[in-house]
Coordinates of C-alpha atoms in Angstrom, one line a residue:
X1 CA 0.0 0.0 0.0
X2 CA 1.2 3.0 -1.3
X3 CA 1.5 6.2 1.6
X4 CA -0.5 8.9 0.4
X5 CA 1.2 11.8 -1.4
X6 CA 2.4 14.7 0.5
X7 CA 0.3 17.6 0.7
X8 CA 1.4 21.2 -0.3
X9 CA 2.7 23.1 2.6
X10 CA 0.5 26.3 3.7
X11 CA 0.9 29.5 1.8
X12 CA 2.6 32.4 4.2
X13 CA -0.2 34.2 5.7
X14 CA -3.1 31.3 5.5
X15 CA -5.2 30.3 8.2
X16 CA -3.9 27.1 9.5
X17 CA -6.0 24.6 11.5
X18 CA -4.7 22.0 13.5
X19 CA -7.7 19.3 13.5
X20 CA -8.2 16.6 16.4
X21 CA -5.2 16.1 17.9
X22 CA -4.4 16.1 21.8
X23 CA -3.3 19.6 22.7
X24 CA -1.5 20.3 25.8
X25 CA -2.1 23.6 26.5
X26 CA 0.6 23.7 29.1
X27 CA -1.3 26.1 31.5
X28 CA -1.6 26.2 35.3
X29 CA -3.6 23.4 35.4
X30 CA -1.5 21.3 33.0
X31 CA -4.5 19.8 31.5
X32 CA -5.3 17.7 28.6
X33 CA -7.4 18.4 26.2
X34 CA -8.5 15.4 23.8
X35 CA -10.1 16.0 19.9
X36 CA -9.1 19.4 20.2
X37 CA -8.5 21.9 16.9
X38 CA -6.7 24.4 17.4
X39 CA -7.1 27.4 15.0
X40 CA -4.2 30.2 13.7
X41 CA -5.5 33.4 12.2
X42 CA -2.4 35.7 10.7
X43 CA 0.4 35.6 13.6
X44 CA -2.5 34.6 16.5
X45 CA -3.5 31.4 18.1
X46 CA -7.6 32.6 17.0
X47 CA -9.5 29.6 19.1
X48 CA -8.6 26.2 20.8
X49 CA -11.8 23.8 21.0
X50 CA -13.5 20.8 19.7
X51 CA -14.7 20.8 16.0
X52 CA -13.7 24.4 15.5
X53 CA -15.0 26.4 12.2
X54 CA -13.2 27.9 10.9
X55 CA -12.6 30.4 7.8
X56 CA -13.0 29.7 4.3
X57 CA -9.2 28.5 2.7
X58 CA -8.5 27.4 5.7
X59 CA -5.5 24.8 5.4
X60 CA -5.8 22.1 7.3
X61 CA -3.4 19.7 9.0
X62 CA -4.6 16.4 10.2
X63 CA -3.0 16.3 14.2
X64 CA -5.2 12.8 15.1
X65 CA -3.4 10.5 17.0
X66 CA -0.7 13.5 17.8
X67 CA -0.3 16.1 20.2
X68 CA -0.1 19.7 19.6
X69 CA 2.0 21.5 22.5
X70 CA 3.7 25.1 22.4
X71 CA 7.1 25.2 20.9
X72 CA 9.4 24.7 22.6
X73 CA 12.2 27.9 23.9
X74 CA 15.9 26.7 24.4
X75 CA 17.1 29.9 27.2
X76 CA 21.0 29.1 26.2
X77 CA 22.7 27.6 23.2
X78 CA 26.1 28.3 22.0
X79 CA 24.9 28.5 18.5
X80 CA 28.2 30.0 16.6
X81 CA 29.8 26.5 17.9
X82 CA 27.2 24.2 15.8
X83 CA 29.4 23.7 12.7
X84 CA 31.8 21.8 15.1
X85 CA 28.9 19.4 15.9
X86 CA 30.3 16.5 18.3
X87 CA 33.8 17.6 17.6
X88 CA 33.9 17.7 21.7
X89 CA 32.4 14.2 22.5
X90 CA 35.2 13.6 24.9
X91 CA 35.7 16.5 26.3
X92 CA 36.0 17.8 29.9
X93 CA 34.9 21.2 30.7
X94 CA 38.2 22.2 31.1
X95 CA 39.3 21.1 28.0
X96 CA 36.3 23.4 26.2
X97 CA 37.8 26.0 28.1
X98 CA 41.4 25.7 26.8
X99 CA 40.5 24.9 23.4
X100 CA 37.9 28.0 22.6
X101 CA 39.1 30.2 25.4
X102 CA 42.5 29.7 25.0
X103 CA 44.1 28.3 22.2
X104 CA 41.6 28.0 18.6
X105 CA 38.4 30.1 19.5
X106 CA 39.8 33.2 17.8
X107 CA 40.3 31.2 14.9
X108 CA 36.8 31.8 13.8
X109 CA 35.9 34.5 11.1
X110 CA 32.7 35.8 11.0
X111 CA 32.1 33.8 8.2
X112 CA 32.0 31.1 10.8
X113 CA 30.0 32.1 13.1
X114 CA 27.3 33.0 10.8
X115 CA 27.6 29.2 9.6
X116 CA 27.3 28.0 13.0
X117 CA 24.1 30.1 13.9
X118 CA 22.8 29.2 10.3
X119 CA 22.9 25.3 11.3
X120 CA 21.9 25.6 14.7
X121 CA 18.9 28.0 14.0
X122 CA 17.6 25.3 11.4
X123 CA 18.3 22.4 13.4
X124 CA 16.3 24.0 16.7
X125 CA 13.1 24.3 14.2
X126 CA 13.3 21.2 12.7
X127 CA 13.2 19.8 16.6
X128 CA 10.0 21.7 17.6
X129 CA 12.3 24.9 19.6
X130 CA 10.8 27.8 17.9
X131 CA 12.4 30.3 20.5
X132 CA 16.3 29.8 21.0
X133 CA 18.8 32.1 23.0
X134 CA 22.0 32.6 20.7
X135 CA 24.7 32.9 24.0
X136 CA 26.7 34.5 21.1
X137 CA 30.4 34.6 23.2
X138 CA 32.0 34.4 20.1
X139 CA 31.3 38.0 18.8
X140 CA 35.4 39.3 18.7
X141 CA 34.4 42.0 16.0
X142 CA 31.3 43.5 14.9
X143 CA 31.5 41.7 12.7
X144 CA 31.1 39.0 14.0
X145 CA 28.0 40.3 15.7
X146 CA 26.9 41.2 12.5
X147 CA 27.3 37.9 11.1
X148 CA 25.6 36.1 14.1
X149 CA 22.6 38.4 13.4
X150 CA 22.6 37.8 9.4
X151 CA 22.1 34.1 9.9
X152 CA 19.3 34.5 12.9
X153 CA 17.5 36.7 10.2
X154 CA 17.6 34.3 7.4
X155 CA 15.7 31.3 9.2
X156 CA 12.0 31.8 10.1
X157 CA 12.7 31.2 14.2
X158 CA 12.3 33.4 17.1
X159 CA 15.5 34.2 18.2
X160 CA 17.5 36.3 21.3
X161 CA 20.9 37.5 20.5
X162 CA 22.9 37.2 24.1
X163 CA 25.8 39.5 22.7
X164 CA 29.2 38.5 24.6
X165 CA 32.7 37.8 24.0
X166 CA 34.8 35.7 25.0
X167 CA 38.3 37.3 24.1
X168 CA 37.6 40.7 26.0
X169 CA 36.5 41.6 29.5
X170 CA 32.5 43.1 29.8
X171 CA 33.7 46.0 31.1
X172 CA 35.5 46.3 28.1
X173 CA 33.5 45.4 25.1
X174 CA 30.0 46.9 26.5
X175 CA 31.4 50.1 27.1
X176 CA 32.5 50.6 23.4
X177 CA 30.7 52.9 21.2
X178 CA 30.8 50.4 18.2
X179 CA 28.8 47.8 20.5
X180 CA 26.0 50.5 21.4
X181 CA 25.6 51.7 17.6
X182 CA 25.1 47.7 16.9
X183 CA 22.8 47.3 19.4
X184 CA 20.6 50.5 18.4
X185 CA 20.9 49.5 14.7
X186 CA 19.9 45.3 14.5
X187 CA 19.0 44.7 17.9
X188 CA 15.8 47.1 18.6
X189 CA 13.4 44.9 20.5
X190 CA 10.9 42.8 19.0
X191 CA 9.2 39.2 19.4
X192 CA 11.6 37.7 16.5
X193 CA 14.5 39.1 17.6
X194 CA 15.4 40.0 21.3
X195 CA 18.7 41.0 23.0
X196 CA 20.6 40.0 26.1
X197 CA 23.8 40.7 27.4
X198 CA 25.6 37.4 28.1
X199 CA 28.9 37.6 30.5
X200 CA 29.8 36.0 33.5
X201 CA 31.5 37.2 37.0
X202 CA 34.0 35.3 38.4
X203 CA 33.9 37.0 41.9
X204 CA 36.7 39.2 41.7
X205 CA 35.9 41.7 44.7
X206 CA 36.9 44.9 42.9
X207 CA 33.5 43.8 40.7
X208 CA 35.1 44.8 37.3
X209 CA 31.4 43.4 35.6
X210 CA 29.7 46.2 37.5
X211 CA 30.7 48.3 34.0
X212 CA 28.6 46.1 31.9
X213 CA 25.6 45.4 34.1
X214 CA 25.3 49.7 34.1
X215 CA 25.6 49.5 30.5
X216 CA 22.9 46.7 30.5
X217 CA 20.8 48.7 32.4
X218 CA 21.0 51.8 30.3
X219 CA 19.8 49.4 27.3
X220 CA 17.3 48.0 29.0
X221 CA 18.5 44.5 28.4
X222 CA 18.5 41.4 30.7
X223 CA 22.0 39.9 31.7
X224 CA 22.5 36.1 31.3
X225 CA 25.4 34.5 33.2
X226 CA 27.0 31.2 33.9
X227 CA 26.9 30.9 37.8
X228 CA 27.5 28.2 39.4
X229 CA 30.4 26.6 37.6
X230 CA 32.8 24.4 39.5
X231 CA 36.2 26.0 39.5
X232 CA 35.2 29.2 37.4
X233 CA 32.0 31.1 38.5
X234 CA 30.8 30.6 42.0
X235 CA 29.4 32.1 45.5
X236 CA 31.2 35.4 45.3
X237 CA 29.8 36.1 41.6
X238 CA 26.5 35.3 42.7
X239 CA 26.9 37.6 46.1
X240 CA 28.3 40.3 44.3
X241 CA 25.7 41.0 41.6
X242 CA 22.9 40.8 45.0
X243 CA 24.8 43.3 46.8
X244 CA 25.0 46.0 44.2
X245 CA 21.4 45.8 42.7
X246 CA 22.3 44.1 39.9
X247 CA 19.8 40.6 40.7
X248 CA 16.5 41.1 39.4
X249 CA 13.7 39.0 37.9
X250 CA 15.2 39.1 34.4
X251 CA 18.4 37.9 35.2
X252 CA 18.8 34.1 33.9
X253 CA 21.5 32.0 35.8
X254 CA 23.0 29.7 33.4
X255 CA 23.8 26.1 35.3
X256 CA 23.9 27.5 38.7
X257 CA 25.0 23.6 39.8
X258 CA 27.7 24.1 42.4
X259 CA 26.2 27.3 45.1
X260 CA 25.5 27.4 48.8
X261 CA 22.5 27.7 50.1
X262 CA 23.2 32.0 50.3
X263 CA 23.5 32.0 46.8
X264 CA 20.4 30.0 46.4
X265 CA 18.8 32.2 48.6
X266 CA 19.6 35.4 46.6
X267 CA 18.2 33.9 43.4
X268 CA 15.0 32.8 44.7
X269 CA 14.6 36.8 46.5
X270 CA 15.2 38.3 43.1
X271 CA 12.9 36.4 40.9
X272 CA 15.4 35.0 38.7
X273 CA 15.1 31.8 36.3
X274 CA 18.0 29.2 36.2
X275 CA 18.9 27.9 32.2
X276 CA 19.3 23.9 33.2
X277 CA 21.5 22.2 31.2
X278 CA 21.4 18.5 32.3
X279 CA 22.9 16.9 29.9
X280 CA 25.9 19.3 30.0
X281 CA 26.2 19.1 33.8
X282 CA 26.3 15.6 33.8
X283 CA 29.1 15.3 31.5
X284 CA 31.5 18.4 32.1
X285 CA 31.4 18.7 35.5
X286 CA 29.8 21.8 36.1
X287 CA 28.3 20.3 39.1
X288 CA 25.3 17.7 39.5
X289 CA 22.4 19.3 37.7
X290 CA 20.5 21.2 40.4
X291 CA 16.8 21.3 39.8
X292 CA 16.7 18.8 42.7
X293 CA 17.5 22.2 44.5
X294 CA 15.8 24.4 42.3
X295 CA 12.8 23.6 43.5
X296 CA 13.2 23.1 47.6
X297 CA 13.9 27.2 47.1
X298 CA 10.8 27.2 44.4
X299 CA 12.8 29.1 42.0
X300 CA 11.8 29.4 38.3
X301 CA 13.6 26.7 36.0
X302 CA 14.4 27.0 32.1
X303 CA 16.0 24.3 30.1
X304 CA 18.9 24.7 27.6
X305 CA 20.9 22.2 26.0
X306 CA 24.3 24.5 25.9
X307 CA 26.5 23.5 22.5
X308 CA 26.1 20.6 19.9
X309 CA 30.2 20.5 20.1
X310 CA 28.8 18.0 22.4
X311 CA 25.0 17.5 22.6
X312 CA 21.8 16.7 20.2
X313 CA 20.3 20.2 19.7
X314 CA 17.1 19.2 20.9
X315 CA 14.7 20.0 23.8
X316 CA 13.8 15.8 24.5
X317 CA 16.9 14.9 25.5
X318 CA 17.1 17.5 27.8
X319 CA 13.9 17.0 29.2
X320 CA 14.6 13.0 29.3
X321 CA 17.8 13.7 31.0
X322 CA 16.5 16.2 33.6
X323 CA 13.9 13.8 34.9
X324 CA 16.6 11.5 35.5
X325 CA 18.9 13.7 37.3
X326 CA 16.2 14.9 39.9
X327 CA 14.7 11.7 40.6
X328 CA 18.6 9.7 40.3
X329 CA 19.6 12.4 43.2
X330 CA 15.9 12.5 45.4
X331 CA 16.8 8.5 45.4
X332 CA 20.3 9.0 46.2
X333 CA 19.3 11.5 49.2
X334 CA 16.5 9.4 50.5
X335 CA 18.9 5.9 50.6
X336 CA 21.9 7.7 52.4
X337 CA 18.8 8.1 55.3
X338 CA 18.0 4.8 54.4
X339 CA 14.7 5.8 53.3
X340 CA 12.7 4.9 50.3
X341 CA 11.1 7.5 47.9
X342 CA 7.9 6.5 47.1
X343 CA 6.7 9.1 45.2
X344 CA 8.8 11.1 42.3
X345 CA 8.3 15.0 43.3
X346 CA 9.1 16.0 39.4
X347 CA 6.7 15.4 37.3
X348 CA 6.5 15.1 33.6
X349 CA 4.3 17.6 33.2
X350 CA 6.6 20.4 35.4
X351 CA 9.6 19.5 32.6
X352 CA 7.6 20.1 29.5
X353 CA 6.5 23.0 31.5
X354 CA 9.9 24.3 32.1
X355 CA 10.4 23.5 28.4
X356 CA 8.0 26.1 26.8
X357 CA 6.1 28.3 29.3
X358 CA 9.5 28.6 31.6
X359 CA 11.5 29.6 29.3
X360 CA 9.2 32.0 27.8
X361 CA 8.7 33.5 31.6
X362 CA 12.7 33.8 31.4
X363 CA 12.5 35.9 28.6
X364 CA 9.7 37.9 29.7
X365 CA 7.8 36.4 26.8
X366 CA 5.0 34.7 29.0
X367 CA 2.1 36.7 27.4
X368 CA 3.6 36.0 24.0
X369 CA 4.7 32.3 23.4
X370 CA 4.7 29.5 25.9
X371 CA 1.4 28.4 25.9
X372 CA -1.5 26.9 23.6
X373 CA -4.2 29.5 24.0
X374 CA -6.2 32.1 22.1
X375 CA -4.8 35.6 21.8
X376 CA -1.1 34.3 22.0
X377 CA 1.5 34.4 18.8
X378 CA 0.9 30.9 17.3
X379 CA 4.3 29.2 17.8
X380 CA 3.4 25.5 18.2
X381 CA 4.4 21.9 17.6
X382 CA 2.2 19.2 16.5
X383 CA 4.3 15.8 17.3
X384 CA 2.9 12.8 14.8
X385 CA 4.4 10.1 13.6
X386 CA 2.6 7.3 12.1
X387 CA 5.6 5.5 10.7
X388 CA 6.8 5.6 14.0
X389 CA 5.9 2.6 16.7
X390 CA 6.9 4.7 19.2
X391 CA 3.9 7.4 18.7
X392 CA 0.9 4.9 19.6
X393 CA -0.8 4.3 21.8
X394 CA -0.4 7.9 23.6
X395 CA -1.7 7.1 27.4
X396 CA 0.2 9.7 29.0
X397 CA 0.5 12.5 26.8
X398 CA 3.3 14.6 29.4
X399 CA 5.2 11.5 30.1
X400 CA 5.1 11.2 26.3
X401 CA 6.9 13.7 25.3
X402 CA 9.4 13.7 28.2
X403 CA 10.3 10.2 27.3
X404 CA 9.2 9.1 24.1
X405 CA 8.8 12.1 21.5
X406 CA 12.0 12.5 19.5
X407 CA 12.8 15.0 17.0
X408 CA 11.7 12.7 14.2
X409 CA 8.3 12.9 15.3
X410 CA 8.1 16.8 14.8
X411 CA 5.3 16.4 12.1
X412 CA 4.3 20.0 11.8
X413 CA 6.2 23.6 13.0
X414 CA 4.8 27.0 13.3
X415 CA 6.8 30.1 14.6
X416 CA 4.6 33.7 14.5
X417 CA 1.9 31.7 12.5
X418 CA 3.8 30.5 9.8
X419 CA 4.0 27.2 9.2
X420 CA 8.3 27.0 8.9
X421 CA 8.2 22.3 8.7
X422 CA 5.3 20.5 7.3
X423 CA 5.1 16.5 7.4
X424 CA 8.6 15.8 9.3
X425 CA 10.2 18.7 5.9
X426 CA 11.5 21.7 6.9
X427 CA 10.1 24.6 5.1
X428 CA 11.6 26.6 2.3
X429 CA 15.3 25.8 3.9
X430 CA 17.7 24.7 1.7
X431 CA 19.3 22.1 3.5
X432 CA 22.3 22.0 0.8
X433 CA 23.0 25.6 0.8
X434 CA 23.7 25.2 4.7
X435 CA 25.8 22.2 4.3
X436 CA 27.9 23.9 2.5
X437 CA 28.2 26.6 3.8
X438 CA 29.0 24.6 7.1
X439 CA 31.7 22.4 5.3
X440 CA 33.6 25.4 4.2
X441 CA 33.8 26.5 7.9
X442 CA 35.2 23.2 8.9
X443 CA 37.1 23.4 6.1
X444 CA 39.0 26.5 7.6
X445 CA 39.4 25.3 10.8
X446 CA 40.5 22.4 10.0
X447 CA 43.8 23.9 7.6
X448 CA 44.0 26.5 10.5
X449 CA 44.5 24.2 13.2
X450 CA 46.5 21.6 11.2
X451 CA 45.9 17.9 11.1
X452 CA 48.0 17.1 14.4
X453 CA 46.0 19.9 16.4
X454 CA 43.1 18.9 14.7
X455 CA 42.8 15.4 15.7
X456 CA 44.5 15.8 19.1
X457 CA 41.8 18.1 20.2
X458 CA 39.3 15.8 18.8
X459 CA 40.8 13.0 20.8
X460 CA 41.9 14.1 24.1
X461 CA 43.7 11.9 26.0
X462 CA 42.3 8.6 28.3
X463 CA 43.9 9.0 31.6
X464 CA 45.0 5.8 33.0
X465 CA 42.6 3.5 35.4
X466 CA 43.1 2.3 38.7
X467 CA 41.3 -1.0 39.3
X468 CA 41.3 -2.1 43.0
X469 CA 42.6 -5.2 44.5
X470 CA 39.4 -7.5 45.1
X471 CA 40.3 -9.8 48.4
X472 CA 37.4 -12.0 47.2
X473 CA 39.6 -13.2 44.3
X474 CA 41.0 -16.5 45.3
X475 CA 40.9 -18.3 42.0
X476 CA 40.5 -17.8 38.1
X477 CA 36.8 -17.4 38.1
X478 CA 37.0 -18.9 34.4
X479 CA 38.9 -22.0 35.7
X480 CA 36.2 -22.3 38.7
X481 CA 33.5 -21.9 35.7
X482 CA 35.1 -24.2 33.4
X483 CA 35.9 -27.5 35.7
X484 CA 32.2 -26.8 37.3
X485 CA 30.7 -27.2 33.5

């Protein structure tokens, strides 16, 4: 049996209905709401209900047996680092350091960047993350800022530029006029493209960063910083933005895995939103990921997924791997007690919460995008799959997509109303054009590096194990096994 021919994407500008699908609405209920249409007029969610009408030339996309949820907002992604996809595997946190910090991150033209955003931007859409933070700390020049702006432009996403640099103190690059007459000239505010500043402090007492939070305040932009960092950002930083009126409900702590209880304390009285990156934190060492924490202080979570040097560039995995960080470490605490947890405090409703709504309440986007309901900008995901085994039967449509959904199931896309994939295909992107463009970058840094460095830093090396004497071993267990056969 032949599968039935693909229909024509909707035109820009068409009224879209998604008909019969389960939507999760994602509000303070967290309900469910089965056989439900949902209905986009122009940039607008117009009406979520059962059997909707809807207007005449309507197009309509089939969502039965699916679920339609809000799209998904990613609060910190290193997107200028995507055309080194999994170059990193094997990294240490350290090693990131040395290697963009230190020793090849300034061997990236703008050029580069632009091809890094460029991938990453399409990659977030075609995974259902319609808003995505660009923690740009790659911007050296203008023009490299000017390049990470070009390539945020071209793809049909919602984007925030988080303008940093790596290669230059804050105090330094924030107070330069050339930053100020970028920021006035491609970063005026607006829902498809927003501004942060993006810098961290490492505690020093003098406060050198005090320089750019002014400057961030006379811009009226929000400051996102990595706090919490073992070995590189930690109580002090934390203290020190509290104590000179810098913390405020805007402020989005990136990580924020390895602080006292003080430092908790502060974020909680200021109203600001930590950027979880699980998977990161498990791997690099930034410190256990802490939304086992998070919420005893009830502050507001986000979730990121950080860079694709490492990581998939997608919002399920980080969900997936959340979940199993805070109930791995409620068990852990409970069986040191000796006790037995009996009931998982996270929910999966709470991380595909912190998945769309919370990150759009860390962007102060909450009455924009976040949620499935009539008057907000229509950015939405319809997952549907019915190749896929995995997308039936859906029983527990929260739990579903925390732990089943994968980026191949994104069936359908829409960012401001526009419908940007249709039927698992990306929508006017040309997926060549990018490719290349990403291969000439790799290209460069490859021939820049040279093949040694290349590899090396591709391939760090395995430090030696230790394996313990076992004083059970008093014979060849494969001897034992052989004469007992």
């Amino acid at each position: 049996m032949r599968a039935p021919a693909p229909t024509p994407a909707p035109r820009p500008g068409q009224p879209v209905v998604l008909r019969g699908g389960t939507v999760l609405p994602v509000d303070a209920r967290r309900s469910v709401l089965p056989d439900t249409d949902v209905l986009v007029v122009g940039q607008r969610i117009e009406a979520v209900g059962p059997h909707l009408d809807v207007p005449e030339g309507t197009a309509e996309v089939d969502a039965t047996g699916g679920i339609v949820m809000p799209g998904m907002v990613d609060t910190h992604r290193h997107m200028w680092q995507t055309a080194m996809r999994g170059y990193g595997a094997d990294w240490t946190l350290t090693q990131y350091f040395v290697w963009y910090y230190l020793e090849h991150g300034r061997a990236f033209r703008p050029e580069d960047v632009h091809a890094g955003n460029l991938l990453s931007a399409v990659e977030a859409l075609d995974a259902g993350v319609t808003t995505t933070v660009d923690w740009s700390h790659g911007l050296q020049t203008l023009d490299h800022a000017e390049a990470a702006v070009d390539a945020l432009e071209a793809v049909p996403g919602r984007f925030v530029l988080a303008y940093g640099n790596i290669q230059a103190g804050p105090w330094e690059w924030s107070r330069s006029p050339g930053f100020r007459s970028f920021v006035e000239r491609r970063l005026r505010r607006s829902d498809m493209l927003g501004f942060q500043m993006a810098f961290d402090v490492t505690g020093d007492p003098a406060f050198p960063e005090r320089a750019a939070f002014e400057v961030a305040r006379e811009l009226d932009a929000a400051v996102t910083t990595h706090a919490g960092v073992w070995g590189a950002t930690g109580d002090d930083g934390v203290r020190l933005v509290h104590e000179n009126g810098f913390a405020d409900e805007r402020t989005v702590w990136v990580h924020a895995a390895t602080l006292s209880e003080d430092s908790y304390h502060r974020i909680a009285a200021t109203g600001g939103t930590v950027s979880v990156s699980t998977e990161s934190e498990q791997s690099c060492g930034q410190g256990y990921p802490p939304t086992w924490m998070l919420r005893s202080h009830g502050i507001p979570v986000a979730l990121s997924m950080d860079t694709s040097v490492w990581w998939s560039g997608d919002l399920f995995s980080a969900m997936r791997a959340t979940l199993g960080a805070d109930r791995s470490r409620e068990h852990l605490e409970a069986h040191v007690k000796g006790d037995t947890v009996t009931n998982c405090h996270l929910r999966a409703d709470q991380v595909v919460e912190w998945a769309t709504m919370g990150g759009a309440r860390a962007l102060g986007l909450q009455d924009v995008v976040g949620s499935v309901e009539a008057g907000k900008k229509a950015d939405l995901v319809l997952l549907k799959n019915d190749r896929s085994p995995v997308m039936f039967p859906v029983l527990h449509p929260y739990g579903h997509v925390a732990f089943q959904a994968q980026r191949g199931d994104v069936h359908t896309v829409l960012v401001d109303g526009r419908v940007v994939k249709h039927e698992h295909e990306l929508v006017g992107v040309d997926l060549p054009a990018v490719r290349r463009t990403v291969e000439a970058t790799v290209e460069h840094l490859r021939s820049a590096l040279g093949p040694e460095a290349w590899e090396r830093g591709m391939n760090p090396e395995v430090p030696t194990t230790d394996v313990l004497d076992n004083p059970y071993t008093y014979t060849d267990f494969r001897t034992a096994a052989t004469h007992s056969a």
